[in-house]
Coordinates of C-alpha atoms in Angstrom, one line a residue:
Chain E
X22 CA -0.1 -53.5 17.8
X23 CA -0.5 -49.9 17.6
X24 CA -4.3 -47.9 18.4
X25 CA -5.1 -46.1 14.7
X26 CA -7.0 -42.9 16.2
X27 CA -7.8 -42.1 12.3
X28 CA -7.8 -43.8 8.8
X29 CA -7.9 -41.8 5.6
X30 CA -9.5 -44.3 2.7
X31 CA -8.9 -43.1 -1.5
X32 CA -9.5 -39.5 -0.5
X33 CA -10.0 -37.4 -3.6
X34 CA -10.7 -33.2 -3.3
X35 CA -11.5 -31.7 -6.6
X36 CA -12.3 -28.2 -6.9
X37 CA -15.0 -26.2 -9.3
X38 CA -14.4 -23.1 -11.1
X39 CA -15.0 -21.4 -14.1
X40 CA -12.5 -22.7 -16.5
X41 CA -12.8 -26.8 -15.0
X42 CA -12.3 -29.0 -12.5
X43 CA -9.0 -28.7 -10.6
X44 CA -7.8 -32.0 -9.0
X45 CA -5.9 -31.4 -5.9
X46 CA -5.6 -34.2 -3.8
X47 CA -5.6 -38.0 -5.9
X48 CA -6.3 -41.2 -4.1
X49 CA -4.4 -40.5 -0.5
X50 CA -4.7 -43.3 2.2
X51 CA -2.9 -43.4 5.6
X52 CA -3.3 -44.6 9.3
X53 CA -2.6 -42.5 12.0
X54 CA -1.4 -44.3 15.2
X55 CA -1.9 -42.7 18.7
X56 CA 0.6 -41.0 20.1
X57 CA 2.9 -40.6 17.2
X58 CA 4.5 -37.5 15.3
X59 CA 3.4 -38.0 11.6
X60 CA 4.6 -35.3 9.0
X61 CA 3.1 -34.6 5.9
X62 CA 6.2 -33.2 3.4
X63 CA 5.7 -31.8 -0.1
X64 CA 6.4 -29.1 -2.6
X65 CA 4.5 -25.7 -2.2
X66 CA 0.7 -25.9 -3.2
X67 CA 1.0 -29.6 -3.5
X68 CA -2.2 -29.7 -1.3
X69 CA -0.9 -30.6 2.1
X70 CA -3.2 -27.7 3.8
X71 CA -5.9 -29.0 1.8
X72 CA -5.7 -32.4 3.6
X73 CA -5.4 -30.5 7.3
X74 CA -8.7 -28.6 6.6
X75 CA -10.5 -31.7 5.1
X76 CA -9.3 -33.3 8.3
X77 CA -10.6 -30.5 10.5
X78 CA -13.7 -30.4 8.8
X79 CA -12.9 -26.8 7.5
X80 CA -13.4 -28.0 4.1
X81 CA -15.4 -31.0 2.3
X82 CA -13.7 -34.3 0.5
X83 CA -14.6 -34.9 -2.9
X84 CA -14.2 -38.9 -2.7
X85 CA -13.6 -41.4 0.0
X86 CA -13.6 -41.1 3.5
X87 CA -12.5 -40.8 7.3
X88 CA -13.3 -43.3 9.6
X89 CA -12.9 -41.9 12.8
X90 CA -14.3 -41.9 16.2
X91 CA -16.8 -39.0 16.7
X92 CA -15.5 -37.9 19.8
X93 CA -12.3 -37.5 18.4
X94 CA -11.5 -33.6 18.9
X95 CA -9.2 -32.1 17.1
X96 CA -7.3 -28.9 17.8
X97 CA -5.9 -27.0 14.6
X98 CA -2.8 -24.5 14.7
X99 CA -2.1 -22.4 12.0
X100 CA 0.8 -20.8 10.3
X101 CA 0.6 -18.3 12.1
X102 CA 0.4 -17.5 15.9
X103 CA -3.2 -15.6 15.1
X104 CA -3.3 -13.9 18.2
X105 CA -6.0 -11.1 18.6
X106 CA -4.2 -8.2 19.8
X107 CA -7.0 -6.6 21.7
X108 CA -6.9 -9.6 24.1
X109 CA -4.3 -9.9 26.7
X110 CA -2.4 -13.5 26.5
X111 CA -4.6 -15.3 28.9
X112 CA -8.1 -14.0 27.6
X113 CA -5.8 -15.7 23.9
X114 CA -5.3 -18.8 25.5
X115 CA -9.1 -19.3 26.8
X116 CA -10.4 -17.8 23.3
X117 CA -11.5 -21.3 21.8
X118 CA -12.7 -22.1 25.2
X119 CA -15.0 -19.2 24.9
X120 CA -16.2 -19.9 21.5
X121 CA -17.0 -23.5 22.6
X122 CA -18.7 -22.6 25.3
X123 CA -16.2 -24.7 27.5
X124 CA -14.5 -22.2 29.8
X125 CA -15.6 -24.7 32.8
X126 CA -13.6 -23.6 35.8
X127 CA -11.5 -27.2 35.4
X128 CA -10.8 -26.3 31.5
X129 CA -9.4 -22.3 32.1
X130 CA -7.2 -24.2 35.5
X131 CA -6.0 -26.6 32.6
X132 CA -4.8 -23.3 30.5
X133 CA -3.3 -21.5 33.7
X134 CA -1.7 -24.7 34.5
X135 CA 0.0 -24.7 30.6
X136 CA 0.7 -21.2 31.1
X137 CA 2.4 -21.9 34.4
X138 CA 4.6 -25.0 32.9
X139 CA 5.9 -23.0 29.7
X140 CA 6.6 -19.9 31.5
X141 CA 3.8 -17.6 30.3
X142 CA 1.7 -16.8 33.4
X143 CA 3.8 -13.9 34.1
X144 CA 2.6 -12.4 31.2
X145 CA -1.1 -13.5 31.4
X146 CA -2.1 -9.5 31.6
X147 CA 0.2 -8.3 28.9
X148 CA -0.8 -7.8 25.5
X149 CA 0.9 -10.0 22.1
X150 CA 2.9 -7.0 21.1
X151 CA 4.9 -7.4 24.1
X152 CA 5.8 -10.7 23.6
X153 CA 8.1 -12.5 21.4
X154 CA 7.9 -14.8 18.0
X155 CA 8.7 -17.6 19.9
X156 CA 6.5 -17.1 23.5
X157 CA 3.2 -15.8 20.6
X158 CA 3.7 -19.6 19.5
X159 CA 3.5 -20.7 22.6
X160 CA 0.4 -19.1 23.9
X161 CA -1.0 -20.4 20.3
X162 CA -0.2 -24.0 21.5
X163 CA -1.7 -23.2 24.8
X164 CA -5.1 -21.7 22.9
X165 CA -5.1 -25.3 20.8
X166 CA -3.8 -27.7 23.7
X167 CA -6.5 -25.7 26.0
X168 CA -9.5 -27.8 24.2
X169 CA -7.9 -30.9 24.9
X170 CA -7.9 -32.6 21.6
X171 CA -6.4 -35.8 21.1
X172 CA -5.4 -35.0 17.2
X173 CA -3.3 -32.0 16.9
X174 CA -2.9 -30.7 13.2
X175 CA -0.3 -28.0 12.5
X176 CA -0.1 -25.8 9.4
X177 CA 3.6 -25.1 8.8
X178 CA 3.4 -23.7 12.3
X179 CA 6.9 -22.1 12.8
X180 CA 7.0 -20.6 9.0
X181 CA 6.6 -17.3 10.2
X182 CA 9.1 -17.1 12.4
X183 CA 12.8 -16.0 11.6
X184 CA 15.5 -19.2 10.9
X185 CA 16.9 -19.2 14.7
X186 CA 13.7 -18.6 16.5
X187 CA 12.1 -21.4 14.1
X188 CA 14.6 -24.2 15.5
X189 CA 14.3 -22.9 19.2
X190 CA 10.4 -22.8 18.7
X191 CA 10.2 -26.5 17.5
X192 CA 12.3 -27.5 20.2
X193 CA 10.2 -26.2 22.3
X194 CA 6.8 -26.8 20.8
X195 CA 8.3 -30.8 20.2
X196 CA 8.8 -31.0 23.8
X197 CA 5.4 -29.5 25.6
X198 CA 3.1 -32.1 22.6
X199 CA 5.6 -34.9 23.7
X200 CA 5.1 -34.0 27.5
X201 CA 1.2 -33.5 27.0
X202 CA 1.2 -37.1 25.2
X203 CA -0.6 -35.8 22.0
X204 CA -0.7 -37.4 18.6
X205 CA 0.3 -34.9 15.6
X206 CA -0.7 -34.5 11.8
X207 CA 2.0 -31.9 10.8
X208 CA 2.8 -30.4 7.5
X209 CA 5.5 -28.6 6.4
X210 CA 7.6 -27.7 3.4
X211 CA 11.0 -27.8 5.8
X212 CA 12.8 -31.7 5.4
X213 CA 15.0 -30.4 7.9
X214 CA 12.4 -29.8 10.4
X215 CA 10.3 -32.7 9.3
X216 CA 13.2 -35.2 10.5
X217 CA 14.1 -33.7 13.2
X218 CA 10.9 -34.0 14.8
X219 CA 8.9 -37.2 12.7
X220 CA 8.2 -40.4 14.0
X221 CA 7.1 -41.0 10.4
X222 CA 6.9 -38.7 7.0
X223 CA 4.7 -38.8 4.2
X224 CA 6.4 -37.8 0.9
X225 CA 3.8 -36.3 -1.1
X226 CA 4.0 -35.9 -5.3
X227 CA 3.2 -32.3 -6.9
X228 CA -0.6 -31.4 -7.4
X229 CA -2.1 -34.1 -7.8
X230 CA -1.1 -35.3 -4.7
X231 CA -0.3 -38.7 -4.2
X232 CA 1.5 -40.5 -1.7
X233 CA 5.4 -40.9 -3.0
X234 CA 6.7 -42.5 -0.1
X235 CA 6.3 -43.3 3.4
X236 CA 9.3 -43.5 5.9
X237 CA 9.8 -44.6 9.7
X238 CA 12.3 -42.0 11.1
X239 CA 15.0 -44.4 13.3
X240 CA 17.3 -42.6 14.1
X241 CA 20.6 -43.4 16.2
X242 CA 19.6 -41.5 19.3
X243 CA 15.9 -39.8 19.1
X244 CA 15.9 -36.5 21.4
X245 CA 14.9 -33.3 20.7
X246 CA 14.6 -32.0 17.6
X247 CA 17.7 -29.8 17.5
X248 CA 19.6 -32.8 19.0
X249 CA 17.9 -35.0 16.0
X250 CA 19.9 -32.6 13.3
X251 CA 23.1 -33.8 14.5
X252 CA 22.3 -38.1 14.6
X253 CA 23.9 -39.6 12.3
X254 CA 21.2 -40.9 9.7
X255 CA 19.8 -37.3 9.8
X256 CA 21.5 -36.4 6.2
X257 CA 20.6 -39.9 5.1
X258 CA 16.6 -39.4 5.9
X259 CA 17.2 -36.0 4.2
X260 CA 19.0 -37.2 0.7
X261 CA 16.2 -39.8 0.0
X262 CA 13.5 -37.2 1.0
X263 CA 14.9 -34.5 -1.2
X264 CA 14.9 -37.3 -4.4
X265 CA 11.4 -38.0 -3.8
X266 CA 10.6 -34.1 -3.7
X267 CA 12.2 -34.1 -7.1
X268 CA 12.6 -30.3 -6.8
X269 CA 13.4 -28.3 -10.1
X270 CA 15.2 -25.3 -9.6
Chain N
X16 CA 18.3 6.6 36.6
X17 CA 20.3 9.5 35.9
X18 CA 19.3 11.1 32.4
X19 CA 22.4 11.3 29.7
X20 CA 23.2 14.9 28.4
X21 CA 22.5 14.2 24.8
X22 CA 19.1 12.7 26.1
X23 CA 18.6 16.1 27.8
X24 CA 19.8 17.6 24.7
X25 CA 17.2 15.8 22.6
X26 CA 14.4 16.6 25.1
X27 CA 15.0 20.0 24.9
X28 CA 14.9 20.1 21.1
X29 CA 12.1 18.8 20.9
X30 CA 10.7 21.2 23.1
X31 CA 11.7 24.0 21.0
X32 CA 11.1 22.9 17.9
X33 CA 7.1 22.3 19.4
X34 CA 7.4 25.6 20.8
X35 CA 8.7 27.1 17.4
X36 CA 5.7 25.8 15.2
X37 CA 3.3 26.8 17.9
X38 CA 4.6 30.4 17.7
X39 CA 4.7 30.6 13.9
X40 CA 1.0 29.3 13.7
X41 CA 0.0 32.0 16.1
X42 CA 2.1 35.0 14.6
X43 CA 0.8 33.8 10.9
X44 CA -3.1 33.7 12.5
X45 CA -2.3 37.0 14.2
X46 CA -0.9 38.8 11.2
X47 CA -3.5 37.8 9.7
X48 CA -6.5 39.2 11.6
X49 CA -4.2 42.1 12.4
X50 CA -4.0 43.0 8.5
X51 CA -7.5 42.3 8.0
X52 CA -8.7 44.5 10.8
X53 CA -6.5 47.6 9.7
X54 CA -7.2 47.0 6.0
X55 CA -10.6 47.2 7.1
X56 CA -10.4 50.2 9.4
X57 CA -8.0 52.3 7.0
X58 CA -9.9 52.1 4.3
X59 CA -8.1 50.0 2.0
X60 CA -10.7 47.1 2.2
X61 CA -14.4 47.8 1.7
X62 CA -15.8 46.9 5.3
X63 CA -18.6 46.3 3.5
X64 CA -18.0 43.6 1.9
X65 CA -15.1 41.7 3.8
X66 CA -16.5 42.4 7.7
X67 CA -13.4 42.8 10.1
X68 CA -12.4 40.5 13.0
X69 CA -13.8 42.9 15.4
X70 CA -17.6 43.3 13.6
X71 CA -17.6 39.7 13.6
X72 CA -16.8 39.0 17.2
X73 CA -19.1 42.1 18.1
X74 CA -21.8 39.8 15.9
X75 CA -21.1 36.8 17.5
X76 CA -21.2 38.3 20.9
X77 CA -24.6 40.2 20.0
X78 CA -26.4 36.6 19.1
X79 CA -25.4 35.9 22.5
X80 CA -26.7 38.3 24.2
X81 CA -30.2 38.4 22.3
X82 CA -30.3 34.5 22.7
X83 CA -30.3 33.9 18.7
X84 CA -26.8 32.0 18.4
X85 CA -28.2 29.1 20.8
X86 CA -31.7 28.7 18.8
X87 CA -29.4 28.3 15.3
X88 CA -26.8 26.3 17.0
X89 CA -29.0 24.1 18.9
X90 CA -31.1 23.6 15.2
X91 CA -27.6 23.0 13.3
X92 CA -26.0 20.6 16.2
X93 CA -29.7 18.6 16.5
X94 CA -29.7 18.0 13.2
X95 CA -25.7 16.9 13.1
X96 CA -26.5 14.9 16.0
X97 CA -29.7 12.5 13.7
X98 CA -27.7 12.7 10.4
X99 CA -24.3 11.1 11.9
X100 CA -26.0 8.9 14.6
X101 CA -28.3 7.5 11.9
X102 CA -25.7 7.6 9.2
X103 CA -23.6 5.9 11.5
X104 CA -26.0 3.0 13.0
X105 CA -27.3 2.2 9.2
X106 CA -24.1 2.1 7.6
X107 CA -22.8 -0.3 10.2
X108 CA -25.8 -2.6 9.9
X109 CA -25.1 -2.2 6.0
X110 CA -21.6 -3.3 6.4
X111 CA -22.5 -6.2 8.4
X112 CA -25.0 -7.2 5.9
X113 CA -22.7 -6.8 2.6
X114 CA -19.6 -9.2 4.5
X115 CA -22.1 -12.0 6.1
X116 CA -23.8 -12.1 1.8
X117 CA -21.7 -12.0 -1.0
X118 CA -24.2 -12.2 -2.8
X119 CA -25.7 -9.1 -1.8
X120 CA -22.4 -7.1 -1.9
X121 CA -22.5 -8.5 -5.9
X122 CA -25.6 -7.0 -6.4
X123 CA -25.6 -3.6 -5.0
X124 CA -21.6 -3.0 -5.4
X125 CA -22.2 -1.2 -8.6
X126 CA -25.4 0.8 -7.5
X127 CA -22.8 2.2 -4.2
X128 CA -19.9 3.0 -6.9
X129 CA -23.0 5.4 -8.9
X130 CA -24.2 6.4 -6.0
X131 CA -21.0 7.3 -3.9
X132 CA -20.2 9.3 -7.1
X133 CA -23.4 11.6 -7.5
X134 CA -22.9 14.8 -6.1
X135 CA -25.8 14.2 -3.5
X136 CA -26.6 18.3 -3.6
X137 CA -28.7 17.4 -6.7
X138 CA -31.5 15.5 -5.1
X139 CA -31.8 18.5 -2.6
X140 CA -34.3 19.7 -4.7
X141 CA -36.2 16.5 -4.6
X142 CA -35.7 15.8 -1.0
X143 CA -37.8 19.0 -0.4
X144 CA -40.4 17.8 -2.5
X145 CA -40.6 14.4 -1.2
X146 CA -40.1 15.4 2.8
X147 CA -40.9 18.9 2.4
X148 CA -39.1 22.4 3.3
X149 CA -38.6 21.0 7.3
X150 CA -35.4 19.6 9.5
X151 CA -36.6 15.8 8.0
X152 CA -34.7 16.9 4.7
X153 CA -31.8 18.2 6.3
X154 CA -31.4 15.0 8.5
X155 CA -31.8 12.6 5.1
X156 CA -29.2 15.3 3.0
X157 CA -26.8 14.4 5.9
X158 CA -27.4 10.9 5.9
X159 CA -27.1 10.4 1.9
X160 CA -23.8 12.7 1.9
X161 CA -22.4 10.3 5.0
X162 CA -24.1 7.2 4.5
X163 CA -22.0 5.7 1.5
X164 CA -18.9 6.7 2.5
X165 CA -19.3 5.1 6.1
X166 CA -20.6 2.1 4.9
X167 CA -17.5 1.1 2.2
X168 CA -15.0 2.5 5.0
X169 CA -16.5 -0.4 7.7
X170 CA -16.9 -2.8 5.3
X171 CA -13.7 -2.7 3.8
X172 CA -12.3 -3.0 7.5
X173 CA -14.1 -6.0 7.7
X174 CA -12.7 -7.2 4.5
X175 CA -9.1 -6.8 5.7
X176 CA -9.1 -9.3 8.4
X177 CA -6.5 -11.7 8.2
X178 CA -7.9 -14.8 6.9
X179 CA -6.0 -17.3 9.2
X180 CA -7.9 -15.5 12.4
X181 CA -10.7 -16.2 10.7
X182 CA -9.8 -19.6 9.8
X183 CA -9.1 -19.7 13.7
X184 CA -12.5 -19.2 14.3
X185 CA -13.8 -21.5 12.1
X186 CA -12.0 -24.4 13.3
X187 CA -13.3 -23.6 16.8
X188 CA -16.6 -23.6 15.5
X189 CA -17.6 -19.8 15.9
X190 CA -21.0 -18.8 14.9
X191 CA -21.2 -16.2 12.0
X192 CA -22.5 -14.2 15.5
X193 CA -19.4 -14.8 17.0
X194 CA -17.1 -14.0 14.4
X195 CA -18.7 -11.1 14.0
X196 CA -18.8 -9.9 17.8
X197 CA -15.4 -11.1 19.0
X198 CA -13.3 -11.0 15.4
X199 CA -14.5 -9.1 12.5
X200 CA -16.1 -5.9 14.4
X201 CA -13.5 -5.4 17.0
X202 CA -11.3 -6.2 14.5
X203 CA -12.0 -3.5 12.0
X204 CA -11.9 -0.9 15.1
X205 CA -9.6 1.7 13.1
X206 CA -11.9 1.3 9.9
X207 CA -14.8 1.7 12.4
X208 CA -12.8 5.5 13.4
X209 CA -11.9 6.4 10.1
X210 CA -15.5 5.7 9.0
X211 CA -16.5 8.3 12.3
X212 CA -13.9 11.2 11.3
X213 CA -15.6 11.0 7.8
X214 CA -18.9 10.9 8.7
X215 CA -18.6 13.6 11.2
X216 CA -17.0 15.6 8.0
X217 CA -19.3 14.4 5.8
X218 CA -22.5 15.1 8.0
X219 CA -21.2 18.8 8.4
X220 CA -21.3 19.7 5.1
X221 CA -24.9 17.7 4.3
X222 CA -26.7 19.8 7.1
X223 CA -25.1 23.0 6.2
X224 CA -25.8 22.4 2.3
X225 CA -29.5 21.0 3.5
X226 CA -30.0 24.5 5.6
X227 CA -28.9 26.2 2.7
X228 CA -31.5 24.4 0.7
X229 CA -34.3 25.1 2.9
X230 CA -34.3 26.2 6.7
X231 CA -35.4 29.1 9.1
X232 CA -32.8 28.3 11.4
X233 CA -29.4 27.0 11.8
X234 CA -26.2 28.2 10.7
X235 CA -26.7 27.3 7.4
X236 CA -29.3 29.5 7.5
X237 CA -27.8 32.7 9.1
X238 CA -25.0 32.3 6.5
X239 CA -27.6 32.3 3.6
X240 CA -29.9 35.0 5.6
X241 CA -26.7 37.2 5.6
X242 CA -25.7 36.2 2.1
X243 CA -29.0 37.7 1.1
X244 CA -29.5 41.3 3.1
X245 CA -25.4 41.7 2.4
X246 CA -24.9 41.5 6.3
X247 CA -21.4 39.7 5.9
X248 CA -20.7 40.4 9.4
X249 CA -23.3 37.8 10.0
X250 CA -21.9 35.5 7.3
X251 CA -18.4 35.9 8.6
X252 CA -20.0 34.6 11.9
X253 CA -21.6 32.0 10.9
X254 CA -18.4 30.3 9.5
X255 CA -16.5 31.1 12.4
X256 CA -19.0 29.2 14.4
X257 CA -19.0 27.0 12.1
X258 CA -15.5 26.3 12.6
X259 CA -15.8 26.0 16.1
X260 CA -18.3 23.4 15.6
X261 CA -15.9 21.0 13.7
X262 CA -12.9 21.4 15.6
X263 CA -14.9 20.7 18.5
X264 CA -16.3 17.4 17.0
X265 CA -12.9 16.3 16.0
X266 CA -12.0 16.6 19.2
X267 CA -14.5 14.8 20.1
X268 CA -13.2 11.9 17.8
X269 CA -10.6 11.8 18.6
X270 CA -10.9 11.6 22.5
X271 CA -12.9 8.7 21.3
X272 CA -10.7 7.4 19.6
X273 CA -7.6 7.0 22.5
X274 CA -10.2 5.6 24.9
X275 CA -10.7 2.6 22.4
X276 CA -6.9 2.5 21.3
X277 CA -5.8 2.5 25.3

């Protein structure tokens, strides 16, 4: 049997404004098991952020809960690399250290170890600009795996980047989480890239968001994730997928 | 390495075409003076009334001698010094204020836009009354002329950081203390410099407007002195100097500015 590390029960976010109540997320329940790759898929604005920040505590739940064990940690990487460019790419990498007062001597060997392994402690004294799109996501992997949190959430992390640095980056982002043995919430609006790196998908409905579907990614021969667009039940995953979207152009 | 020939080409235009503006600045400035200082001497302008290049450098270099041009330019410089230091420290601590309460911004955001909009040389008058004829209403002219200006230039620096850093810091669990110190202020560092080159600006023309009000030294006050006993050598002086004052504090910003940028 599989260790659950988190359970979502009938969670409900509503928000207030002026003109009424907005309903964003409707009844959602999932398990999340350790270890695994879960993505969260949906249209644009269907609320799948929404659900990251409730998780990370960035923003409140209207209704129903999360049971999960308080020392849970939980590392968040945006959609973006957010790098500060005043800091060089080490002083990035220890930066939610600092903020948590953590930067024990064990926890900043930790981050030159991770900068060591994915070929960034060359660069430790240079500055973001002089990196590229791909080694900036890196170093913002580093900055989140750096606080040693069992959950990892990612926010459409490779959006910004251009279409061929976005397949090389999730290749290589796929590999150091699967290498580092972390369990991962991800959301994205990409079915591509959702199959080729899921151990299980989430098909969410348009505002309010529900859960369509749920599917366990087998595929023939699970590697990477560039490998994963060429198995065989890749276009299969990815026809059912886009149905349940039901996207209207 | 060895350096192409259209690189040395390129070099070497750009050299010249430095060179070239450089001379045509000077030869425009030195036409200038030169015409002024014949018209002057000829005959053809009344040296009465528009001073020469050569009166006013014989002024300036007379104030030196007889110790006058430090007591007015310490007065002037002392009193640039409080307005844009003070300026400066309370419009910070304003900016901070309006971006940790929005609240606070909502209430005094239309009482800035009124007050950003009055030409400040009005209360003058007032000032006087209130802080009397001394250097203390000089210092506050500066301050209200710089004051407003420097405040909406940090705090809309602060308002232009990218909301996923800050949503960085927040799910690292950064106190407002440390968003502040290690996002939003060093952040905002070219608003922060912008806000500098217009206060300095900005504090520049509050003195000189305050000496003009009321002063028995400074430069504002040797203009106005001059103005009165039609000594427009002594006018022409005091705006050269005061020139030379603001160039020199621009400098000054700027020097500032490349250590922070390096």
């Amino acid at each position: 049997m599989k260790n659950k590390i988190l359970r979502i029960n009938n969670l409900v976010k509503n928000y207030n404004t002026m003109r009424g109540e907005i309903n964003a997320i409707k009844e959602i329940s999932f398990d999340v098991n350790e270890g695994e790759f879960l993505v969260i898929v949906g249209s644009s604005g269907c609320g799948k952020s929404t659900l990251l920040s409730i998780l990370s505590d960035l923003e409140t739940l209207t209704e129903g809960n999360i049971l999960k064990n308080d020392s849970l940690k939980i590392g968040y990487m945006l959609q973006e690399d957010a790098l500060l460019p005043w800091l060089t790419i080490y002083e990035n990498a220890i930066l939610g250290l600092k903020i948590k007062k953590i930067d024990t001597q064990e926890n900043i060997d930790e981050v030159i170890r991770l900068l060591k392994l994915y070929n960034l402690y060359d660069f430790k004294d240079k500055y973001p600009k002089n990196l590229s799109g791909g080694m900036k996501q890196r170093v913002a992997l580093i900055r989140t795996l750096a606080i040693k949190p069992d959950l990892l959430l990612l926010d459409e992390p490779f959006s910004a980047l251009d279409y061929q640095s976005r397949l090389a980056v999730s290749d290589d982002v796929y590999k150091i989480i699967k290498k580092e043995k972390k369990t991962v919430i991800m959301v994205t609006h990409d079915l591509a890239e959702a199959i080729s790196m899921a151990d299980r998908i989430i098909v969410l409905s348009k505002r309010p968001a529900t859960i369509k579907k749920i599917y366990d990614i087998k595929l023939e021969h699970k590697g990477t994730p560039i490998n994963n667009r060429k198995d065989g039940k890749f276009s299969k995953y990815y026809d059912m997928i886009w149905r349940d979207l039901d996207v209207n152009i | 390495m060895s350096t192409s020939k259209e690189q040395i080409a390129y070099q070497r235009k750009y050299i010249r075409e430095r060179l070239f503006v450089l001379a045509s600045q000077l030869i425009i400035v030195s036409i200038m003076l030169f015409s002024w200082e014949y018209a002057s001497n000829s005959g053809h302008l009344n040296k009465f009334i528009f001073s020469c290049p050569s009166e006013i450098i014989k002024t300036i270099i007379q104030m030196i001698n007889n110790g006058d041009l430090y007591k007015h330019l310490f007065t002037t410089l002392n009193e640039i010094f409080l307005s844009f230091s003070l300026g400066l420290v309370m419009a910070f601590a304003l900016a901070i204020i309006m971006y940790l309460n929005k609240i606070f911004m909502k209430i005094i955001d239309p009482f800035l836009t009124i007050l950003n909009s009055l030409p400040k040389v009005a209360i003058g008058p007032m000032l006087i009354i209130w802080f009397g004829a001394n250097a203390k209403s000089i210092v506050i002219m500066g301050i209200l002329i710089n004051l407003i200006v420097s405040t909406l230039t940090i705090y809309d620096g602060f308002q232009k950081i990218d909301d996923v850093k800050i949503k960085l810091f927040k799910s690292f669990r950064a106190s407002k203390w440390q968003l502040m110190t290690k996002l939003i202020i060093p952040g905002a560092t070219n608003s922060i410099i912008s806000a500098l080159k217009l206060n300095i600006s900005m504090t520049l023309i509050g003195v000189i407007m305050g000496e003009f009000l009321v002063s028995k030294s400074g430069i504002g006050y040797l203009i106005i002195y001059g103005t009165q006993v039609f000594n427009l050598n002594l006018v022409l002086a005091g705006i050269v100097i005061l020139l030379i004052i603001s160039f020199i504090l621009y400098i000054v910003v700027i020097f500032i500015e490349k250590i922070i940028n390096r």
